[in-house]
Amino acid sequence: MTASTSTVVDIRDWIRRREETYHSRSKVVVFITVLVLVLLITGLGATMSASSATGIIEESDRLVIFKRHLQWVILGGFAMIILAWVPYHLYRRLAPWALGGSFLGLIATLIIGVERGGATRWLEYGNQTLQVSEFSKLAVILFVSSVLARRSDRITETRQWLGPVVIAMGVTCLLIVLQPDLGTALIVAGAVGVIMIAAGVPFRFLAAIGTLGLAVAAYATYSLEYRRQRFMCYLDPGFDPSGACFQLIQSLIALGSGNWFGVGLGASRARWSYLPNPHTDFIFTIIGEETGFLGAATLLLILGALSLVGVWIAYRTNDRFARLLASGITAWLGVQSLVNVGGAVGAIPVTGLALPLVSVGGSAMVSAMAGIGILINLANHAPRIRASATQRSPR
C-alpha cells in the first residue's frame, strides 16, 4: 500500500513539474513574441514617416518603401514561425551546409554582385536584391556553436576546435570586408567571441584572438579613406561638417530637436533630404525626433529586454548546443542594436548597420526574424536545468 501511494505521489509530482515547465516556457515565448511585435510595429510606423519624403521624391509614392518593407516583414514572419517549430537539433546537422552556402553566396556577391554607393554587397534577381552577409551571421553562429558544443570536453585543446572556428569566422569576415563592409564583419566576430566565452574557452586564447582581431579591425579602418573620415568625425563632428560628418551632424540636430516628447508622429523635418538614409541607418534618429527622449528610451528598453530574454534562455538550458546558439544570436542582435544606436548618437563611428526588427532592409529583416524564431524554439523545446531537491516543493 505504501509503495503504491509513493508511486502515485511521484507521478503527481512529475505532472506538476511538467505543468510548471510548460507554463514557464509559454510565458517566455509570449514575452518574446510581444517584444518582437512591438518592435515590428514601431519599425513600420517609423518607416512610413521616415521614407515618405524619399518615396515622393524618387517614385512619386510616399508609401512605396513602406509597402516593400511590409512585404519583407511578412516574409520574415513566416521564417520565424517555421524556425520556431523545426526540431532545433536539426540546426546542428545543417550548420556545415549553411556555412558552405554562405561562403558560396559571399563569393558570388564579389563576382556578380551589384554595386551601390561604392560597395558590392547585393545579389540581384529582377527587381529583388539579396544581401548574403546578413544570413552569413546566422550561418557562422550555427556552425561555431555546433563545433564548440561537440568538443566541449576538449575545449582546452586548441587543435580540437581552433581550426574550424577560425576558418568559419576568418573566411566569412574576409569576404565581407572585401565588399567592403567592416561593420557586419565586426558583428560576426563579436558574436563568435561571445560564443567562445559561453563555451568556456580559456582566457589566454580569447585574449590572443581578440588582440589579433582588433589589430585587423584597426588596419581595415585606416585602409580606406571613407572609414578614416568616419573615425575622424566620431572624434570631432566638426572635422568635415558639409562632407563626411554631414550625416552625424544632421542626426544630432534631429535628436536634439526631439527634446523630451518629440515633434509629433509623422512630423519629422530631418526626413526631408536633411538626413541621408533616414529609414535605414538612421531610423532611430527619426524615432527620437518624433517621439523625443521618452520614445527613444522606451525603444532602447524594449531592445534591452529582448537581449535579457536571450540571456535567460541560454542560462536556463543544460543543452550545450542550445546554450551556445542562444548566446550567439543574442549577442548578434544586441550588439548590432548598440552599434546602430551608437552611430546615430555619435557614441561610436557610423557603420551603416540596420537596427534589428526596426530598420528597412529585406535581408536584414528576414535574418533577424529567423534568429528570433530559433530563440523561441530554444525557449520552448531545449531541455531546462532541473531544480535541485532543496528547491522542489516538499511532498
Coordinates of C-alpha atoms in Angstrom, one line a residue:
M1 CA 0.0 0.0 0.0
T2 CA 2.8 2.3 0.9
A3 CA 4.7 1.6 -2.3
S4 CA 1.5 2.2 -4.3
T5 CA 1.0 5.5 -2.6
S6 CA 4.6 6.6 -3.2
T7 CA 4.2 5.8 -6.9
V8 CA 1.1 7.9 -7.2
V9 CA 2.8 10.8 -5.4
D10 CA 5.8 10.5 -7.7
I11 CA 3.5 10.6 -10.7
R12 CA 1.7 13.7 -9.4
D13 CA 5.0 15.4 -8.6
W14 CA 6.2 14.7 -12.2
I15 CA 3.0 16.0 -13.7
R16 CA 3.2 19.1 -11.5
R17 CA 6.7 19.8 -12.6
R18 CA 5.8 19.3 -16.3
E19 CA 2.9 21.7 -16.0
E20 CA 5.1 24.3 -14.3
T21 CA 7.7 23.9 -17.0
Y22 CA 5.1 24.2 -19.7
H23 CA 3.6 27.4 -18.2
S24 CA 7.0 28.9 -17.7
R25 CA 8.1 28.2 -21.3
S26 CA 4.8 29.6 -22.6
K27 CA 5.3 32.8 -20.6
V28 CA 8.7 33.3 -22.1
V29 CA 7.5 32.6 -25.7
V30 CA 4.6 35.1 -25.2
F31 CA 7.0 37.7 -23.8
I32 CA 9.4 37.4 -26.7
T33 CA 6.5 37.5 -29.2
V34 CA 5.1 40.7 -27.6
L35 CA 8.5 42.4 -27.7
V36 CA 9.1 41.4 -31.3
L37 CA 5.6 42.6 -32.3
V38 CA 6.2 46.0 -30.6
L39 CA 9.5 46.4 -32.4
L40 CA 8.0 45.5 -35.8
I41 CA 5.0 47.9 -35.3
T42 CA 7.4 50.6 -34.2
G43 CA 9.6 50.0 -37.3
L44 CA 6.6 50.0 -39.6
G45 CA 5.3 53.3 -38.2
A46 CA 8.8 54.9 -38.3
T47 CA 9.3 53.6 -41.8
M48 CA 6.0 55.1 -43.0
S49 CA 7.2 58.5 -41.7
A50 CA 10.9 58.3 -42.4
S51 CA 10.6 57.0 -46.0
S52 CA 7.7 59.2 -47.2
A53 CA 9.8 62.1 -48.4
T54 CA 12.2 59.7 -50.3
G55 CA 9.2 57.9 -51.8
I56 CA 7.7 61.1 -53.1
I57 CA 11.0 62.4 -54.5
E58 CA 12.1 59.2 -56.1
E59 CA 8.9 57.4 -57.2
S60 CA 6.0 59.8 -56.5
D61 CA 4.6 57.5 -53.9
R62 CA 5.0 58.2 -50.3
L63 CA 4.2 54.6 -49.3
V64 CA 6.3 52.7 -51.8
I65 CA 9.2 51.9 -49.4
F66 CA 6.7 51.2 -46.6
K67 CA 4.9 48.6 -48.8
R68 CA 8.2 46.9 -49.7
H69 CA 9.2 46.8 -46.0
L70 CA 5.8 45.3 -45.0
Q71 CA 6.3 42.5 -47.5
W72 CA 9.7 41.7 -46.0
V73 CA 8.2 41.8 -42.5
I74 CA 5.5 39.2 -43.6
L75 CA 8.2 37.0 -45.2
G76 CA 10.3 37.3 -42.0
G77 CA 7.2 36.3 -40.0
F78 CA 6.9 33.1 -42.0
A79 CA 10.7 32.4 -41.5
M80 CA 10.3 33.0 -37.7
I81 CA 7.3 30.6 -37.4
I82 CA 9.0 27.8 -39.4
L83 CA 12.3 28.0 -37.5
A84 CA 10.4 28.2 -34.2
W85 CA 8.9 24.7 -34.8
V86 CA 11.7 22.8 -36.6
P87 CA 13.4 20.5 -34.1
Y88 CA 16.4 22.5 -33.0
H89 CA 18.7 19.5 -33.1
L90 CA 18.4 19.7 -36.9
Y91 CA 20.2 23.0 -36.9
R92 CA 23.4 21.3 -35.8
R93 CA 23.2 18.9 -38.8
L94 CA 22.5 21.8 -41.2
A95 CA 25.3 24.1 -39.8
P96 CA 28.1 22.9 -42.1
W97 CA 25.8 23.2 -45.1
A98 CA 24.6 26.7 -44.0
L99 CA 28.2 27.8 -43.7
G100 CA 29.2 26.3 -47.1
G101 CA 26.2 28.1 -48.7
S102 CA 27.2 31.3 -47.0
F103 CA 30.7 31.1 -48.5
L104 CA 29.4 30.4 -52.0
G105 CA 26.9 33.3 -51.7
L106 CA 29.6 35.8 -50.4
I107 CA 32.0 34.7 -53.3
A108 CA 29.2 35.1 -55.8
T109 CA 28.4 38.6 -54.4
L110 CA 32.0 39.7 -55.0
I111 CA 32.0 38.3 -58.6
I112 CA 28.5 39.1 -59.9
G113 CA 27.0 41.3 -57.2
V114 CA 25.6 44.8 -57.9
E115 CA 27.5 47.9 -56.7
R116 CA 25.7 50.6 -54.8
G117 CA 27.3 53.5 -53.0
G118 CA 30.8 52.2 -53.7
A119 CA 30.1 48.7 -52.2
T120 CA 29.3 45.4 -53.7
R121 CA 27.0 43.7 -51.2
W122 CA 23.9 42.5 -53.0
L123 CA 22.9 39.8 -55.4
E124 CA 20.2 41.0 -57.8
Y125 CA 17.4 39.0 -59.5
G126 CA 14.9 41.1 -61.4
N127 CA 13.9 43.9 -59.1
Q128 CA 14.8 41.9 -55.9
T129 CA 18.1 42.0 -54.1
L130 CA 19.6 39.7 -51.5
Q131 CA 22.4 40.7 -49.1
V132 CA 24.1 37.4 -48.3
S133 CA 26.2 38.8 -45.5
E134 CA 23.0 39.2 -43.3
F135 CA 22.4 35.5 -43.5
S136 CA 26.1 34.7 -43.0
K137 CA 25.8 36.0 -39.4
L138 CA 23.4 33.2 -38.6
A139 CA 25.3 30.6 -40.6
V140 CA 28.6 31.3 -38.7
I141 CA 26.7 31.3 -35.3
L142 CA 25.2 27.9 -36.1
F143 CA 28.5 26.4 -37.2
V144 CA 30.7 27.7 -34.3
S145 CA 28.0 26.7 -31.7
S146 CA 27.9 23.2 -33.2
V147 CA 31.7 22.8 -33.2
L148 CA 32.3 24.1 -29.7
A149 CA 29.3 22.1 -28.3
R150 CA 30.6 18.9 -29.8
R151 CA 34.1 19.4 -28.5
S152 CA 33.2 21.0 -25.1
D153 CA 35.1 18.3 -23.2
R154 CA 38.3 19.2 -25.1
I155 CA 37.9 23.0 -25.0
T156 CA 41.4 23.5 -23.6
E157 CA 42.9 21.6 -26.5
T158 CA 43.1 24.2 -29.2
R159 CA 43.8 21.7 -32.0
Q160 CA 40.3 20.3 -31.4
W161 CA 38.3 23.4 -32.3
L162 CA 40.5 26.4 -33.2
G163 CA 40.9 25.5 -36.9
P164 CA 37.2 25.2 -37.8
V165 CA 36.3 28.2 -35.7
V166 CA 39.0 30.4 -37.2
I167 CA 38.2 29.3 -40.7
A168 CA 34.5 29.9 -40.3
M169 CA 34.9 33.3 -38.7
G170 CA 38.0 34.4 -40.7
V171 CA 36.9 33.5 -44.2
T172 CA 33.4 35.0 -43.6
C173 CA 34.8 38.2 -42.2
L174 CA 37.4 38.5 -45.0
L175 CA 34.8 38.0 -47.7
I176 CA 32.5 40.6 -46.1
V177 CA 35.3 43.1 -45.6
L178 CA 36.2 42.8 -49.3
Q179 CA 32.7 44.1 -50.2
P180 CA 33.6 46.3 -48.3
D181 CA 31.5 46.1 -45.1
L182 CA 33.6 46.3 -41.9
G183 CA 30.6 46.8 -39.6
T184 CA 29.0 43.4 -40.5
A185 CA 32.3 41.7 -40.2
L186 CA 32.7 43.1 -36.7
I187 CA 29.2 41.8 -35.7
V188 CA 30.2 38.3 -36.9
A189 CA 33.4 38.4 -34.9
G190 CA 31.7 39.8 -31.8
A191 CA 29.0 37.1 -31.9
V192 CA 31.7 34.4 -32.2
G193 CA 33.6 35.9 -29.3
V194 CA 30.6 35.7 -27.1
I195 CA 30.0 32.1 -28.1
M196 CA 33.6 31.3 -27.2
I197 CA 33.2 32.9 -23.8
A198 CA 30.0 31.0 -23.2
A199 CA 31.8 27.8 -24.2
G200 CA 34.5 28.3 -21.6
V201 CA 37.4 28.9 -23.9
P202 CA 40.4 29.8 -21.7
F203 CA 41.2 33.5 -21.3
R204 CA 44.6 33.3 -22.9
F205 CA 43.1 32.1 -26.2
L206 CA 40.4 34.7 -26.1
A207 CA 43.0 37.4 -25.4
A208 CA 45.2 36.3 -28.3
I209 CA 42.3 36.0 -30.8
G210 CA 40.8 39.3 -29.6
T211 CA 44.1 41.2 -29.9
L212 CA 44.6 39.9 -33.5
G213 CA 41.0 40.8 -34.3
L214 CA 41.5 44.4 -33.0
A215 CA 44.7 44.8 -35.0
V216 CA 42.9 43.6 -38.2
A217 CA 40.0 46.0 -37.5
A218 CA 42.3 48.9 -36.9
Y219 CA 44.1 48.2 -40.2
A220 CA 40.8 47.8 -42.1
T221 CA 39.6 51.1 -40.6
Y222 CA 42.6 53.1 -41.8
S223 CA 42.9 51.2 -45.1
L224 CA 40.1 53.1 -46.8
E225 CA 39.6 56.9 -46.9
Y226 CA 35.9 56.9 -46.1
R227 CA 36.5 54.8 -43.0
R228 CA 39.2 57.1 -41.8
Q229 CA 36.9 60.1 -42.3
R230 CA 34.1 58.4 -40.3
F231 CA 36.5 57.8 -37.5
M232 CA 37.6 61.4 -37.5
C233 CA 34.0 62.5 -37.5
Y234 CA 33.5 60.4 -34.4
L235 CA 36.4 62.2 -32.7
D236 CA 35.3 65.6 -33.9
P237 CA 31.9 66.1 -35.8
G238 CA 33.2 69.5 -37.0
F239 CA 36.1 67.8 -38.9
D240 CA 34.1 67.9 -42.2
P241 CA 30.6 69.3 -41.5
S242 CA 29.5 69.5 -45.1
G243 CA 31.0 66.2 -46.2
A244 CA 31.9 63.1 -44.2
C245 CA 30.4 64.4 -41.0
F246 CA 27.1 65.6 -42.5
Q247 CA 25.1 62.5 -41.6
L248 CA 26.2 62.6 -37.9
I249 CA 25.6 66.3 -37.5
Q250 CA 22.1 66.1 -39.0
S251 CA 21.4 63.1 -36.8
L252 CA 22.4 65.0 -33.7
I253 CA 20.4 68.1 -34.8
A254 CA 17.3 65.9 -35.3
L255 CA 17.7 64.1 -32.0
G256 CA 18.1 67.4 -30.2
S257 CA 15.0 68.9 -31.8
G258 CA 13.0 66.0 -30.4
N259 CA 13.6 67.1 -26.8
W260 CA 11.6 65.2 -24.2
F261 CA 8.4 64.4 -26.0
G262 CA 9.3 64.8 -29.7
V263 CA 7.9 66.9 -32.5
G264 CA 5.0 64.6 -33.1
L265 CA 4.4 61.4 -35.1
G266 CA 4.9 62.0 -38.8
A267 CA 6.2 65.5 -38.2
S268 CA 9.9 64.8 -38.7
R269 CA 11.8 67.5 -40.5
A270 CA 15.1 65.6 -40.9
R271 CA 13.5 63.2 -43.4
W272 CA 13.1 66.0 -46.0
S273 CA 16.6 65.4 -47.5
Y274 CA 18.4 66.7 -44.4
L275 CA 19.3 63.3 -43.1
P276 CA 20.6 60.7 -45.5
N277 CA 19.2 57.2 -45.1
P278 CA 16.5 58.1 -42.6
H279 CA 14.6 54.8 -43.0
T280 CA 17.7 52.5 -42.8
D281 CA 20.9 53.5 -40.9
F282 CA 19.3 56.4 -39.0
I283 CA 15.7 55.3 -38.3
F284 CA 16.5 55.6 -34.6
T285 CA 17.1 59.3 -35.2
I286 CA 13.7 59.7 -36.7
I287 CA 12.1 57.9 -33.8
G288 CA 14.0 60.1 -31.4
E289 CA 13.0 63.2 -33.3
E290 CA 9.3 62.4 -33.5
T291 CA 8.8 60.8 -30.0
G292 CA 11.5 62.5 -28.1
F293 CA 13.8 61.2 -25.4
L294 CA 11.0 59.2 -23.8
G295 CA 10.1 57.4 -27.0
A296 CA 13.8 56.7 -27.8
A297 CA 14.5 55.4 -24.3
T298 CA 11.4 53.2 -24.4
L299 CA 12.7 51.6 -27.6
L300 CA 16.1 51.0 -26.0
L301 CA 14.4 49.3 -23.0
I302 CA 12.5 47.0 -25.3
L303 CA 15.7 46.1 -27.2
G304 CA 17.4 45.5 -23.9
A305 CA 14.5 43.3 -22.6
L306 CA 14.8 41.2 -25.8
S307 CA 18.6 40.7 -25.1
L308 CA 17.9 39.8 -21.4
V309 CA 15.4 37.2 -22.5
G310 CA 18.0 35.7 -24.8
V311 CA 20.5 35.6 -21.9
W312 CA 17.8 33.9 -19.7
I313 CA 17.2 31.2 -22.4
A314 CA 20.9 30.5 -22.6
Y315 CA 21.3 30.4 -18.9
R316 CA 18.3 28.1 -18.2
T317 CA 19.2 25.3 -20.6
N318 CA 21.5 22.4 -20.0
D319 CA 21.9 21.6 -23.7
R320 CA 25.4 22.8 -24.6
F321 CA 24.5 23.5 -28.3
A322 CA 21.3 25.3 -27.3
R323 CA 23.1 27.4 -24.8
L324 CA 25.8 28.5 -27.3
L325 CA 23.3 29.1 -30.0
A326 CA 21.1 31.3 -27.8
S327 CA 24.2 33.2 -26.7
G328 CA 25.4 33.8 -30.2
I329 CA 22.0 35.0 -31.5
T330 CA 21.5 37.3 -28.5
A331 CA 25.0 38.8 -28.9
W332 CA 24.4 39.4 -32.7
L333 CA 21.1 41.2 -32.2
G334 CA 22.1 43.0 -29.0
V335 CA 25.5 44.3 -30.2
Q336 CA 24.1 45.3 -33.6
S337 CA 21.4 47.3 -31.9
L338 CA 24.1 49.1 -29.8
V339 CA 26.2 49.7 -32.8
N340 CA 23.3 51.2 -34.8
V341 CA 22.1 53.4 -31.9
G342 CA 25.7 54.3 -31.0
G343 CA 26.4 55.6 -34.5
A344 CA 23.2 57.7 -34.6
V345 CA 24.0 59.4 -31.3
G346 CA 27.7 59.8 -32.0
A347 CA 28.9 57.4 -29.3
I348 CA 30.8 55.3 -31.9
P349 CA 31.7 55.8 -35.6
V350 CA 28.8 55.4 -38.1
T351 CA 28.8 51.9 -39.6
G352 CA 25.7 51.7 -41.7
L353 CA 24.2 48.7 -39.9
A354 CA 20.4 48.2 -39.7
L355 CA 18.6 48.4 -36.4
P356 CA 17.3 44.8 -35.9
L357 CA 13.5 44.4 -36.5
V358 CA 13.1 48.2 -36.9
S359 CA 15.1 49.4 -39.9
V360 CA 14.2 49.0 -43.6
G361 CA 16.2 46.2 -45.2
G362 CA 14.7 43.0 -46.6
S363 CA 17.6 40.6 -45.9
A364 CA 18.3 42.1 -42.5
M365 CA 14.7 41.8 -41.5
V366 CA 14.3 38.2 -42.6
S367 CA 17.6 37.1 -41.0
A368 CA 16.8 38.8 -37.7
M369 CA 13.3 37.3 -37.5
A370 CA 14.9 33.9 -38.4
G371 CA 17.2 34.4 -35.4
I372 CA 14.2 35.2 -33.2
G373 CA 12.4 32.1 -34.4
I374 CA 15.4 30.0 -33.2
L375 CA 15.3 31.7 -29.8
I376 CA 11.6 30.9 -29.5
N377 CA 12.4 27.3 -30.5
L378 CA 15.1 27.0 -27.8
A379 CA 12.9 28.6 -25.2
N380 CA 10.1 26.2 -26.0
H381 CA 12.0 22.9 -26.6
A382 CA 15.5 23.0 -25.2
P383 CA 15.9 21.0 -22.0
R384 CA 15.9 23.1 -18.8
I385 CA 18.2 22.8 -15.9
R386 CA 16.5 20.7 -13.3
A387 CA 15.8 22.3 -9.9
S388 CA 17.7 20.8 -7.1
A389 CA 16.0 18.7 -4.4
T390 CA 16.1 21.6 -2.0
Q391 CA 14.3 23.9 -4.5
R392 CA 11.4 21.5 -5.1
S393 CA 8.3 21.8 -3.0
P394 CA 8.1 19.2 -0.3
R395 CA 5.9 16.2 -0.8

